[in-house]
Amino acid sequence: MTDAADQKTPRIPDKPTVDGLEDKWAAVWREQDTYKFDRERALSLPRDQVFSIDTPPPTASGSLHVGHVFGYTHTDVVARYQRMRGKEVFYPLGWDDNGLPTERRVQNYYGVRGDHSAAYDPDFTPPLRGAEGKSVKAADQVPISRANFIPLCDELTTEDEKAFESLFRRLGVSVDWGQTYRTIDDRSRAVAQEAFLHNLERGQAYQAEAPGLWDVTFQSAVAQAELEARDYPGAFHRVAFHHGDEKVHIETTRPELIPACVALIAHPDDERYQALFGSTVTSPLFGVEIPVVAHHLAEPDKGAGIAMCCTFGDLTDVTWWRELQLPTRSIITRNGRLQGETPAWIAGGPGEQLYAEGLATKTVHSARVAIVDALRESGDLDGEPKPTQRKANFFEKGDKPLEIVTSRQWYLTNGGRDADLRKALVARGEQIDFHPSFMRSRYANWVDGLNGDWLISRQRFFGVPFPVWYPLDADGEPDHEHPIPAAPETLPMDPATDVPPGYTAEQRGVPGGFVGDPDIMDTWATSSLSPQIATGWPVAGNAGGRNDAELFAKIFPMDMRPQGHDIIRTWLFATVVRSHFEHDTVPWTDAAINGWILDPDRKKMSKSKGNAVTPEDVLTQHSADAVRYWAASGRLGMDAAYDESQMKVGRRLAMKLLNASKFALGMGEVEGDLAAAVTDPLDLALLAGLHTLVEQATKYFESWDYTRSLELTEAFFWTFCDDYIELIKDRAYGGQGDAAAASARATLRIALDVQLRLFAPFLPYSTEEVWSWWHEDSVHHASWPVTDECGPATGDPAALRAVGEALAGIRKAKSDAKLGMRAEVTALTLAAPADTQELVRASEGDLRAAGKLTGSLEYADGDSLEIRDAQLVPPPPRKK
């Protein structure tokens, strides 16, 4: 219990309410820097007395939804608990500004789109301001230069961050608002670029011209971790290839790729095609000679059992192309259309005119229609297409199936092609304590299932540029094999405007000069370095002035990574990869994985799905404490339903906390040692239960099951209100003498003091309000309770249960008789086991007063406690 010197005579409002507490206490916390991280204290403490959190940087585009409220409440509960345990808590917050979501929002908000070929306009004014909620068609978006586009991204994300901060403050998230960062600010860019240069120097980053997944809408490469497999309507086409006078039928959903076919492939054990292996066939329409080969990935029981391999229709094609060393005949370009120039392998053949007049520059859909019409006319289409639902890969934020396009991209090794590295990264997962523990298997399964390295380049605008240039040869072609890296002390830099050492600006883009890398890093390539960004990892140029070698050495690896289970494969894994390479360690000791918030149809809530609930109105309607109660009631790792009825329960709990505290504090002062004043059996029983509660609540917090801690604290509190307070009211008012009153009042003070601190991580506003009625400091600077503060431990908790059950029996008797609780009981019999009878006898005075028992109380033996033969007198009418 807190020192008496910290306490004051209670000043209790007449009508306590949860309404308005957010405005009142958020202002106080801001003014007093209640949650400020004390760097000097942290450096002076042992490492285990500092708790550092790698807080998720929310995407600063649009608005937050209740899923954010859910996850950030869980993290905040832990931060508040650790702070009350006496630890110095490093709790920063970042804003994930760069990346596709921001660009999409800017495009719709301002009616613009970035265009590398557009010239910079110093007087540019966007055509729209505030087209939120509308999707502006690409054709209606004004193309602008990167230099004009980036300031609009900065402008809008800055405004979004202000709104996000306001909501987080209202929710009561206890981050240190002096420890914030943006993933696009100078420091974040310098950290991302310097880490990349280190990866490049160590051979962990490399460039390659290779087939990769491409989103034709967003005009960008897509990484494996960003894929979603979705059903997509299609049709099977049975098509004939020619082997002499014989026909070899294949079945395909993508006949438009016949011009890109490089082989027919069947399983080596498929007897139907043994005679064909090693021979060639010719393709329908185009007459291109194509080999027939064997590979174990061919599926004999699927379709015709023999498939065409095209460059590239799906990821299996890529595997076949690589492992069988097949030629590259790519026809689909980055804009999702077939290339305009007739391919060399088709030129001069029977399909030259078809390609030039019917396929060149067509969309994939239009090309498919043209090919099918031609196949039907040539007789190479066997029957009509059969509709089906096919699985296709989509970018998680995209609306069209991905294409596989050959392009030059940057990759970071991640174990997808290196068994030893994969094994090392799986081992890193074993060094992290996952909460709940089964989430570790999701991490390991993802790593074990990787089939390629991490593609980290994006063909977008708002992000961290790659800090490299390329020399141009005499023909003006870039020499990608000899990139010119930036000097670390010059970071952050932009190769589009900065000049490499040894060159002048006039040499940009001319033969013998240089050109900057045009791409930006994937947003995960920056946010995967959030521990380094936040903790002061020293970078050469100290961009942003946030280097802090001492702090970094103290708190890295960090203690906690909180996040959703859906981004284990992206954020969590990527952060492990970067830390493994840069520091040869894991980035944190513990990963707390929260579930999703589900809508009434049991689907994940998200802005992209359009089923998310924005939290502003919910917080206003129910109060922040009520919403936090709902969030904290969901266990780590488990999906939870959006449930406003649970928020109503939380609001009722917060209101009861205010009103019960008003009663407990309104009984009057107790002089001297509170614990010494407690002598009554019922009071001792309550405090014995309080001892157990503190032990259990602490145990569950330490095991990351803070939801159970809340459940136990709440259950004890309702017993405290519904049983204990009702039973001791008369005694606390002095009805049984001064000593008995002092015992009750002291117990109320002790129990309230401890319960407020147990509730504080969950209900920060109502607990702060009550604490302020008789304390000078903040409850959030108070210590987490220990059993020594719970008063005497000599009581029997069963006594309160027994007397409470007896009171409930008396109340039921009155209700059954349709009488109010003011009705007098002139006689009754209490049947119970002998030991229970003794517990009730010891507190009979409290039971009589609470139950209005004015007559005889007889005791009888019984298997369980039961009230019998209650004789009741209706209460007199209330005076008007």
XYZ file of N, CA and C in Angstrom, residues 263-265 293-295 309 318-327:
51
model
N 7.534 -25.599 -73.570
C 7.630 -27.062 -73.430
C 6.268 -27.621 -73.072
N 6.088 -28.907 -73.373
C 4.994 -29.676 -72.791
C 5.624 -30.603 -71.764
N 4.968 -30.730 -70.609
C 5.587 -31.454 -69.495
C 4.600 -32.457 -68.913
N 9.018 -32.877 -72.279
C 9.960 -33.297 -71.238
C 9.197 -33.794 -70.018
N 9.944 -34.405 -69.101
C 9.344 -34.972 -67.881
C 9.767 -34.159 -66.663
N 8.835 -34.058 -65.719
C 9.149 -33.417 -64.432
C 8.163 -33.926 -63.387
N 4.174 -25.543 -70.507
C 4.949 -24.627 -69.671
C 5.168 -23.362 -70.480
N 7.656 -21.190 -63.452
C 8.971 -20.654 -63.084
C 9.881 -21.782 -62.618
N 9.327 -22.696 -61.810
C 10.119 -23.833 -61.330
C 10.584 -24.694 -62.498
N 9.663 -25.021 -63.406
C 10.030 -25.841 -64.563
C 11.085 -25.133 -65.415
N 10.863 -23.849 -65.661
C 11.803 -23.065 -66.475
C 13.205 -23.104 -65.893
N 13.270 -22.947 -64.533
C 14.574 -22.904 -63.883
C 15.223 -24.287 -63.854
N 14.455 -25.295 -63.413
C 15.055 -26.611 -63.207
C 15.328 -27.357 -64.513
N 14.549 -27.100 -65.552
C 14.740 -27.781 -66.829
C 15.530 -26.935 -67.822
N 15.943 -25.726 -67.356
C 16.759 -24.823 -68.176
C 16.097 -24.558 -69.533
N 14.847 -24.154 -69.461
C 14.072 -23.873 -70.663
C 14.317 -22.445 -71.135
N 14.046 -22.138 -72.394
C 14.255 -20.772 -72.886
C 13.210 -19.811 -72.335
